[in-house]
CSV table of C-alpha atoms in Angstrom, one decimal:
chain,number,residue,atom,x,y,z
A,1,UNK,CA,101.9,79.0,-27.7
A,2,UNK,CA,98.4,79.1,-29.5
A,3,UNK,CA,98.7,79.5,-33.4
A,4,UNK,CA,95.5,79.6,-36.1
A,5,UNK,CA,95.1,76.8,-38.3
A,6,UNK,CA,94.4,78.2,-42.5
A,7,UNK,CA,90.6,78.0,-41.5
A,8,UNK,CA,90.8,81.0,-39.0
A,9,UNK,CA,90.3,79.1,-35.8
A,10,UNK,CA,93.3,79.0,-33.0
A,11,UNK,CA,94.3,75.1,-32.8
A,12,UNK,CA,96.7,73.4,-30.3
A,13,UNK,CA,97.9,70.3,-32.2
A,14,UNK,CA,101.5,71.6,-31.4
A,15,UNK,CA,100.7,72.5,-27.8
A,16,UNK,CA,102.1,71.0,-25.0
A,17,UNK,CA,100.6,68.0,-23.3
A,18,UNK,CA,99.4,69.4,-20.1
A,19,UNK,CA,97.9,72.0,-21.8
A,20,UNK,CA,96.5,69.4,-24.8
A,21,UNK,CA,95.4,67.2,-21.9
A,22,UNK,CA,93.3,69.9,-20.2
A,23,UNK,CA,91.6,70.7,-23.6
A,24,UNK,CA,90.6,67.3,-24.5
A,25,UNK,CA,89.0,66.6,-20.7
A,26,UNK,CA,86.6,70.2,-21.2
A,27,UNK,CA,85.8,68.5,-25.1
A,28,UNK,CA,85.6,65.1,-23.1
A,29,UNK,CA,82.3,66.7,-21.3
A,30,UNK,CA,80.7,66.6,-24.6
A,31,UNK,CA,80.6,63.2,-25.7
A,32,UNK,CA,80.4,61.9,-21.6
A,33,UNK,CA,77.2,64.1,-21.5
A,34,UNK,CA,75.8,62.4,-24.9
A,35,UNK,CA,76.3,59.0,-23.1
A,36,UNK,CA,73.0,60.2,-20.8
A,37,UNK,CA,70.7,60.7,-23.6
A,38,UNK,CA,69.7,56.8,-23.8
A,39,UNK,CA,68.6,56.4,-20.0
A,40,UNK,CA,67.1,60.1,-19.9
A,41,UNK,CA,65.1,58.7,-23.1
A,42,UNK,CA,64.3,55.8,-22.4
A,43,UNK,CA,63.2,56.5,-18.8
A,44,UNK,CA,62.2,60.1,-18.4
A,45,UNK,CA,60.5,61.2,-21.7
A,46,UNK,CA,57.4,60.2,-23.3
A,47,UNK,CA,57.9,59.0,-27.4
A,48,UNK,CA,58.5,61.3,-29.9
A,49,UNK,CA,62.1,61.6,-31.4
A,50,UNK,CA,61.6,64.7,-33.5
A,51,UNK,CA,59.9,66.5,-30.6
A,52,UNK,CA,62.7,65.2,-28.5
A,53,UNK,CA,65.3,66.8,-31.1
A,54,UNK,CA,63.4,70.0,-31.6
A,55,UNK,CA,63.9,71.1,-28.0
A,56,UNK,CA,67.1,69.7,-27.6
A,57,UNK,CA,68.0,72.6,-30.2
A,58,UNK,CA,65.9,75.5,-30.8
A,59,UNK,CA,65.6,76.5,-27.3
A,60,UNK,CA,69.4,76.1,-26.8
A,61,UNK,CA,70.2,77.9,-30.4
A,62,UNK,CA,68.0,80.7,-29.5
A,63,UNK,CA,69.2,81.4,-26.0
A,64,UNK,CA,72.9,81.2,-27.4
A,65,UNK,CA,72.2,84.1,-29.8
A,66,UNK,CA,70.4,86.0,-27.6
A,67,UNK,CA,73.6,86.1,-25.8
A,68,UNK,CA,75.6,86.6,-28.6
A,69,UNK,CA,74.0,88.5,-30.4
A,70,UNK,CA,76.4,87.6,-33.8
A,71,UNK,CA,74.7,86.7,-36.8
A,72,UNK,CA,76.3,84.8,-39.1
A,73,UNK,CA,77.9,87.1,-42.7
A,74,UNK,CA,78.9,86.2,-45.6
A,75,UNK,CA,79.4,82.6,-46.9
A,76,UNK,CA,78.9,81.9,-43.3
A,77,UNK,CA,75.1,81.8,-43.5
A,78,UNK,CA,75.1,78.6,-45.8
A,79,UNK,CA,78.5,77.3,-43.6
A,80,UNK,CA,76.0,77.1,-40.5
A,81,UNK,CA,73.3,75.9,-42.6
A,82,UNK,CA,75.1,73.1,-43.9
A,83,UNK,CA,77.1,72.2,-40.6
A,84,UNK,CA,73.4,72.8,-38.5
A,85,UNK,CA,71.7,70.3,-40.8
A,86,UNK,CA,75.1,67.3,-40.3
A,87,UNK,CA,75.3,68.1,-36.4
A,88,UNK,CA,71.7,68.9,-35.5
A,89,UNK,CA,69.0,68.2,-38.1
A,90,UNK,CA,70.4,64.9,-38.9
A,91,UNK,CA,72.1,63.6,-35.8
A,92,UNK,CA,69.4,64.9,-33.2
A,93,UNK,CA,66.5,62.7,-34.6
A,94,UNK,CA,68.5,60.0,-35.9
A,95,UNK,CA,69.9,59.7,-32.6
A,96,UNK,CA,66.7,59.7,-30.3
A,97,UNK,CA,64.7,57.0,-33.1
A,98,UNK,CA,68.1,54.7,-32.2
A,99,UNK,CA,67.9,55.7,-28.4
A,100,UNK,CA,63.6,54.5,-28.4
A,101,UNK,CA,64.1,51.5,-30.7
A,102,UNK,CA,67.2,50.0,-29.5
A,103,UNK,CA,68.9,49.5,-25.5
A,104,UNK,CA,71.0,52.5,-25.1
A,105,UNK,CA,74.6,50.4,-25.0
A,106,UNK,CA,73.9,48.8,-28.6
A,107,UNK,CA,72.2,52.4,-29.8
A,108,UNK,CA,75.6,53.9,-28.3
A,109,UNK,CA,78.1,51.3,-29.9
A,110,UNK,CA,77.1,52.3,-33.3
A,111,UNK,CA,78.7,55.6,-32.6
A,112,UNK,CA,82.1,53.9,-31.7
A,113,UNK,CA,82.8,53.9,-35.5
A,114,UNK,CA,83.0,57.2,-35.9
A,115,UNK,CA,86.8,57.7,-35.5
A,116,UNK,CA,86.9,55.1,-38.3
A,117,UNK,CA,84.3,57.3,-40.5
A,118,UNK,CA,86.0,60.4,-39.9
A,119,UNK,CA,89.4,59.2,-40.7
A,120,UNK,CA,87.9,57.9,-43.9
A,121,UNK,CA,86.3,61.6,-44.7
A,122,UNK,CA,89.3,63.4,-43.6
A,123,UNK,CA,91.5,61.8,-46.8
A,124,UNK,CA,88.7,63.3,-49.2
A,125,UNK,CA,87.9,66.7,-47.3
A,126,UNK,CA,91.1,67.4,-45.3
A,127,UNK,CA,93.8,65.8,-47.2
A,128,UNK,CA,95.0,64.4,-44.1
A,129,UNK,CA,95.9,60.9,-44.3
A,130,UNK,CA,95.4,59.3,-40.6
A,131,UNK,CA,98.3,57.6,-39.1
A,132,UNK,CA,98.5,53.8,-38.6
A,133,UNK,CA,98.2,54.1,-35.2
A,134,UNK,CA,95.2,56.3,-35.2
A,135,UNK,CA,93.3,53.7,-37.4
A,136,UNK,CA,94.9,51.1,-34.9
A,137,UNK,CA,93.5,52.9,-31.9
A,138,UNK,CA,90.0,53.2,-33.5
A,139,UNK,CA,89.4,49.6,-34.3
A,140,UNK,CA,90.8,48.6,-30.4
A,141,UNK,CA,88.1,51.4,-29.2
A,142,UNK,CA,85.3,49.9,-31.2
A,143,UNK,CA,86.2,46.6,-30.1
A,144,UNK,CA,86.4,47.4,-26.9
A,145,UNK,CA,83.6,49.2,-26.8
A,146,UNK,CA,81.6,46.1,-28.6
A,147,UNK,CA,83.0,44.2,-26.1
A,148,UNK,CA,80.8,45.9,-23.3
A,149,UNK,CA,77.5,46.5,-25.0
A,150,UNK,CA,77.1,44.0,-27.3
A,151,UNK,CA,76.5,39.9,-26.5
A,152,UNK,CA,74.1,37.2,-27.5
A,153,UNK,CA,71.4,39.0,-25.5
A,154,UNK,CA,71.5,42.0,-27.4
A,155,UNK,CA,68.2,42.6,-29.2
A,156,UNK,CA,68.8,44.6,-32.2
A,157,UNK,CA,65.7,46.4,-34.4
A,158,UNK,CA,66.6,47.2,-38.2
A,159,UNK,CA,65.2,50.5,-38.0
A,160,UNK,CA,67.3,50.9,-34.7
A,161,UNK,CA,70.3,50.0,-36.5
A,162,UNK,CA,69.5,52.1,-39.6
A,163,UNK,CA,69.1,55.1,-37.6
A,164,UNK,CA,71.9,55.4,-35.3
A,165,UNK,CA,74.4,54.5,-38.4
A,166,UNK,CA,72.6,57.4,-40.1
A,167,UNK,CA,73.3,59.5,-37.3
A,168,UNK,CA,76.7,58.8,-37.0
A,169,UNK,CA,77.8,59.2,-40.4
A,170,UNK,CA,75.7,62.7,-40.6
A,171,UNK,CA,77.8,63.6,-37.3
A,172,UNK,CA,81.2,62.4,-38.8
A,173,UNK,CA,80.5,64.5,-41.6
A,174,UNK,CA,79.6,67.4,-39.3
A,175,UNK,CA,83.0,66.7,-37.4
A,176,UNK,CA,85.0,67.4,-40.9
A,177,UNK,CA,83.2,69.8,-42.1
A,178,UNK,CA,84.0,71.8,-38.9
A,179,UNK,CA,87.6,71.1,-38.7
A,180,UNK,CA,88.1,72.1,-42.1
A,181,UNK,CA,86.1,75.6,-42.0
A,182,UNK,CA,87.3,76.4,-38.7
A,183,UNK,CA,85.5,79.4,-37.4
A,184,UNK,CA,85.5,83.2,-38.4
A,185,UNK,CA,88.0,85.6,-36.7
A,186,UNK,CA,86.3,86.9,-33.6
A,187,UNK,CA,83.6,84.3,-33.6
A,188,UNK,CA,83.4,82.0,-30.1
A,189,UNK,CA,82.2,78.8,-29.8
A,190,UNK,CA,79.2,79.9,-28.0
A,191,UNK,CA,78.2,81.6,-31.1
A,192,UNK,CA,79.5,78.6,-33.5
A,193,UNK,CA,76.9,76.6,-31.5
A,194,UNK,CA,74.0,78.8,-31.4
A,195,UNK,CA,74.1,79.3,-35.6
A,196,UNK,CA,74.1,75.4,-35.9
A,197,UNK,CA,71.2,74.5,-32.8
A,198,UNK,CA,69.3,77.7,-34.3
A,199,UNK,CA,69.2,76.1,-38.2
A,200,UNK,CA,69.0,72.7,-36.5
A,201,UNK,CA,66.0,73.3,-35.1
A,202,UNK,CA,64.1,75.6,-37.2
A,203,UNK,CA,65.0,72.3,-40.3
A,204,UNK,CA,63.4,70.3,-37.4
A,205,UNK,CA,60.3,72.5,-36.6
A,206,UNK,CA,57.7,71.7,-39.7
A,207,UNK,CA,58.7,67.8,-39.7
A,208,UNK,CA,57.4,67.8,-35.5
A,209,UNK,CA,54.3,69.8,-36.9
A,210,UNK,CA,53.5,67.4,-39.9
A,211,UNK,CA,54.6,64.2,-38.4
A,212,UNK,CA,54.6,64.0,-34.6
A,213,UNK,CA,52.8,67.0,-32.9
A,214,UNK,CA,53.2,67.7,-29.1
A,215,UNK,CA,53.4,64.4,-27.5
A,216,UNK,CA,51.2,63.7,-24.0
A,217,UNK,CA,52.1,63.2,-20.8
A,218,UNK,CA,55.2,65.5,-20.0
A,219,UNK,CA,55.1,65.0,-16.5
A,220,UNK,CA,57.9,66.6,-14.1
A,221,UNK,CA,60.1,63.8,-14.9
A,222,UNK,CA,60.2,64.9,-18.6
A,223,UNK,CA,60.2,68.8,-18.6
A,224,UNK,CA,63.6,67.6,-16.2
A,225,UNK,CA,64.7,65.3,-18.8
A,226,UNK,CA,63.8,68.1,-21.7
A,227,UNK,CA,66.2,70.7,-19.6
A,228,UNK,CA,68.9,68.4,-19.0
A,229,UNK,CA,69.4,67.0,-22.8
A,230,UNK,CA,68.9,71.1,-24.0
A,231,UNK,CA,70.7,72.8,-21.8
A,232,UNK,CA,73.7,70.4,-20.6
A,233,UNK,CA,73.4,68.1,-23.2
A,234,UNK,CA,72.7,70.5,-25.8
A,235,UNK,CA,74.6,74.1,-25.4
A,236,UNK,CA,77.0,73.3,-22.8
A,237,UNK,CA,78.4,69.7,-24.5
A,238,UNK,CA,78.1,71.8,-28.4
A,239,UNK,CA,80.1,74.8,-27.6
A,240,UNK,CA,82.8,72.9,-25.4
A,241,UNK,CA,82.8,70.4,-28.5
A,242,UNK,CA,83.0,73.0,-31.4
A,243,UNK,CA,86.0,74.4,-29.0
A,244,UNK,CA,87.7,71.2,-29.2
A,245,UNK,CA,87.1,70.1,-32.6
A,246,UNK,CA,88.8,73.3,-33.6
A,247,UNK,CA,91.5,73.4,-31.9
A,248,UNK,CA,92.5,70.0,-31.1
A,249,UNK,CA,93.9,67.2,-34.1
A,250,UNK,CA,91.1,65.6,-35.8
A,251,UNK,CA,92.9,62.1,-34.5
A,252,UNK,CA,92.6,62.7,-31.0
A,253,UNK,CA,88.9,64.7,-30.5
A,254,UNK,CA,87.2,62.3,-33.0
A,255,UNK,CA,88.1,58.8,-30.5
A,256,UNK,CA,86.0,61.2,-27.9
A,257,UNK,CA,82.7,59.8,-29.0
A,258,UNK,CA,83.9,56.4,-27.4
A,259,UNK,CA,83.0,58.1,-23.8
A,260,UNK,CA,79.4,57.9,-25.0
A,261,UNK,CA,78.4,54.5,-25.6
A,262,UNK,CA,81.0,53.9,-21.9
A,263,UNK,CA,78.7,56.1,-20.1
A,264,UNK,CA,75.5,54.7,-21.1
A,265,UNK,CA,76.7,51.3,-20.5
A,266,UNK,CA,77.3,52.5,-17.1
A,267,UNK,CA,74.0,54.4,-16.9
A,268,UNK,CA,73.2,50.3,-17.3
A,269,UNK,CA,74.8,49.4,-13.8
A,270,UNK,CA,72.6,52.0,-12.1
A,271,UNK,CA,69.5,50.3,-14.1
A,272,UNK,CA,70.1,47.1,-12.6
A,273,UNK,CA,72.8,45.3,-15.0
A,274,UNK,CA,76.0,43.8,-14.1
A,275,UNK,CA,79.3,43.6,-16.3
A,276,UNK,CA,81.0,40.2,-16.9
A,277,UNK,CA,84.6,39.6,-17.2
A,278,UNK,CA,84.5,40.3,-21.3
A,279,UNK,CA,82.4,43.5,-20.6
A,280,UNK,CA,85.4,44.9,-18.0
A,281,UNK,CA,87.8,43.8,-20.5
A,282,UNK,CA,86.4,45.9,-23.4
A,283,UNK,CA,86.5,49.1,-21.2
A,284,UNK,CA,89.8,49.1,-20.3
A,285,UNK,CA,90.6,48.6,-24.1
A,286,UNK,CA,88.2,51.3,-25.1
A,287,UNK,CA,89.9,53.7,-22.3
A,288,UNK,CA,93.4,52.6,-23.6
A,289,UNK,CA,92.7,53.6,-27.0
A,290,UNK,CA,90.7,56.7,-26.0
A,291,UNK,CA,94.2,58.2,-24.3
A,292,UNK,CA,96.2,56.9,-26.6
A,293,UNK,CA,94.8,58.6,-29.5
A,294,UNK,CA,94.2,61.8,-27.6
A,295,UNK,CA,97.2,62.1,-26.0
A,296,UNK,CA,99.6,60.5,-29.2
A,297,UNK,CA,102.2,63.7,-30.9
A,298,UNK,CA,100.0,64.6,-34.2
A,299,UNK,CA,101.6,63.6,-37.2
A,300,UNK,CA,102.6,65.9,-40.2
A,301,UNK,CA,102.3,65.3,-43.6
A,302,UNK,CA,104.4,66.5,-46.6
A,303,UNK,CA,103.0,67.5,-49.4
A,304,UNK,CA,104.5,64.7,-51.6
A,305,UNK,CA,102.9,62.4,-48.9
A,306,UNK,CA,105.9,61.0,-46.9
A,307,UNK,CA,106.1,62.0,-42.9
A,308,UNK,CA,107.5,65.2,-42.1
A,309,UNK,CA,109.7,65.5,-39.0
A,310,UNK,CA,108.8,68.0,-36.7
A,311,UNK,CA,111.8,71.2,-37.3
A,312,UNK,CA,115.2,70.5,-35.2
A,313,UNK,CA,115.9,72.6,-32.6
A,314,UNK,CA,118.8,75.1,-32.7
A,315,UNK,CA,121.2,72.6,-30.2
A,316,UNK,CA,124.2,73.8,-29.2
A,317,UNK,CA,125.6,75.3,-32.8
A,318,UNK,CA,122.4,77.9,-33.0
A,319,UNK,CA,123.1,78.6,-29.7
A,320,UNK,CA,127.0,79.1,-30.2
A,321,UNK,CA,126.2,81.4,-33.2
A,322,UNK,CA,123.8,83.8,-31.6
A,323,UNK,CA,126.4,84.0,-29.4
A,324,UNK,CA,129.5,85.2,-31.3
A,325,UNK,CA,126.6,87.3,-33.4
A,326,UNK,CA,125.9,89.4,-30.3
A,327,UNK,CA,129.4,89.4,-29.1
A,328,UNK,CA,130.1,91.2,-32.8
A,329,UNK,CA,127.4,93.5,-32.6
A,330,UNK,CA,125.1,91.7,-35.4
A,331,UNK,CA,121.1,91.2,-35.0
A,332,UNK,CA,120.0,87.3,-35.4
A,333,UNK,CA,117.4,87.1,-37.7
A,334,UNK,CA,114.6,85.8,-37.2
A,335,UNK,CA,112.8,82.2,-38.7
A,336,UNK,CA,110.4,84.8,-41.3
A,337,UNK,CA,113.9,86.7,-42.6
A,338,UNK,CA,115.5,83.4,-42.5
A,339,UNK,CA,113.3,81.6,-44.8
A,340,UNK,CA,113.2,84.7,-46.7
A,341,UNK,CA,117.2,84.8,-47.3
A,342,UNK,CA,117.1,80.8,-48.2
A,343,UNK,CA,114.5,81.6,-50.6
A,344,UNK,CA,114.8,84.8,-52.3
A,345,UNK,CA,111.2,86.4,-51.1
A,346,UNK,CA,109.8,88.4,-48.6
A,347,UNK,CA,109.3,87.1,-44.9
């Protein structure tokens, strides 16, 4: 059954796994869609990050609210400001100067520490402290992941570097941010991803008109490229993303971004690379840790800190009881009047 987290958006942490599983393959499209962006990049479009960003977004943003047609109310108008500016403003140019300056495995691999930065921002934000095994999994995906992308051969550009760490924190942050706000009631994720591509791109609009202009030479080949990294890439992977994030445990929909840096790796193979032994090595790691940490029971936590245990079931003695209450006429209650009787308030 589906319940609503406090935030107002329906979650599934307590779902059951083949219904958990099918969720976190549609989020899974997301981040396997991202792991594109550094071949389409480097091979399709002409330089120009911001440019790159701008149509990734705007375009996407505005069509999404055209079908929509939900504005954002209330504090929500600052909510999708803030969260549009993390996911969009930030990430989107961060993301394509890393993808131009750096080859698109090591660009990706910097994005393999995200499960580590959002466990770290979850303590301050959420108030969830990660389990072990979660922080477990995330260092086995990074290594694995490091494993296939990175070796003596790597060339590696400061500014590179600098860029797609940016990006991934700004992202992280955005991931948080979104888990802990949730949506408002009767809000999709279509619309959820329209607000934040629409302020995205209009953050992104006067920095491509001061800094970078129109780029030349957008040839077939890049107006392609353009519609791909908008349209799948961009409203397709957000709004299945946002629809994750939501409703699945932060633990298991933040190891996700590890399909990215896979795929371009892979993207590498069609380019003309070969993996070693290490590099096959480091993706069945990655992969291992990527199920493992979608897949794991969440973990509760009391307030007081220690591990809650999930509530017993009613066994054989609840069962017994509802029995003889029926056979003497008498109405079970229910969990709220339950709780109410124990505790002396109202269900």
């Amino acid at each position: 059954m589906r319940t609503s987290n406090p935030h107002g958006a329906p979650d599934t942490e307590r779902a059951s796994l083949p219904k958990r599983a099918t969720l976190l393959a549609a989020t899974a499209v997301a981040p396997l869609s991202w792991g594109t962006t550094y071949a389409v990049t480097t091979e399709l479009l002409p330089p120009g990050p911001l440019f790159t960003a701008l149509l990734r977004s705007l375009p996407a943003g505005l069509l999404a609210l055209a079908i929509t047609r939900t504005p954002p109310r209330g504090a929500w108008w600052w909510k999708a400001a803030v969260l549009g500016a993390l996911n969009i403003g930030a990430f989107f140019p961060f993301l394509f100067i890393a993808a131009e300056r750096l080859p698109g495995g090591v660009a990706a691999t910097l994005g393999a520490i995200q499960p580590l930065l959002v466990a770290g921002m979850g303590v301050v934000l959420l108030g969830e402290r990660p389990a072990a095994r979660h922080l477990g999994w995330g260092v086995l995906g990074a290594g694995g992941v490091g494993l296939v992308v990175l070796g003596p051969e790597a060339r590696l550009d400061a500014v590179g570097v600098s860029a797609g760490l940016a990006g991934t924190a700004a992202m992280a942050a955005g991931v948080v941010l979104t888990k802990r706000w949730g949506r408002p009631p009767g809000v999709g994720a279509l619309t959820l991803a329209g607000w934040q591509l629409s302020f995205g791109g209009v953050l992104l609009l006067p920095l491509v008109s001061i800094v970078e202009g129109v780029p030349s030479g957008i040839d077939l080949g890049a107006t392609l490229g353009y519609l791909w990294l908008g349209g799948v890439g961009g409203l397709l992977a957000y709004v299945l993303w946002f629809r994750g994030v939501g409703r699945l445990p932060i633990g298991a929909s933040a190891p996700l971004v590890l399909l990215s840096p896979l795929v371009a790796a892979l993207g590498g193979l069609f380019l003309g690379e070969t993996l070693g032994l290490s590099q096959i090595l480091g993706f069945g790691l990655a992969l291992i840790a990527l199920l493992a940490a979608g897949l794991a029971p969440p973990a509760t936590v009391k307030p007081g800190g220690g591990r809650a245990q999930p509530p017993p079931s009613p066994g054989v003695d609840g069962a017994w009881d509802g029995v003889r209450a029926r056979a003497a006429g008498r109405r079970m209650p229910d969990d709220g009047e339950a709780k109410a009787a124990r505790g002396g308030g109202r269900p």
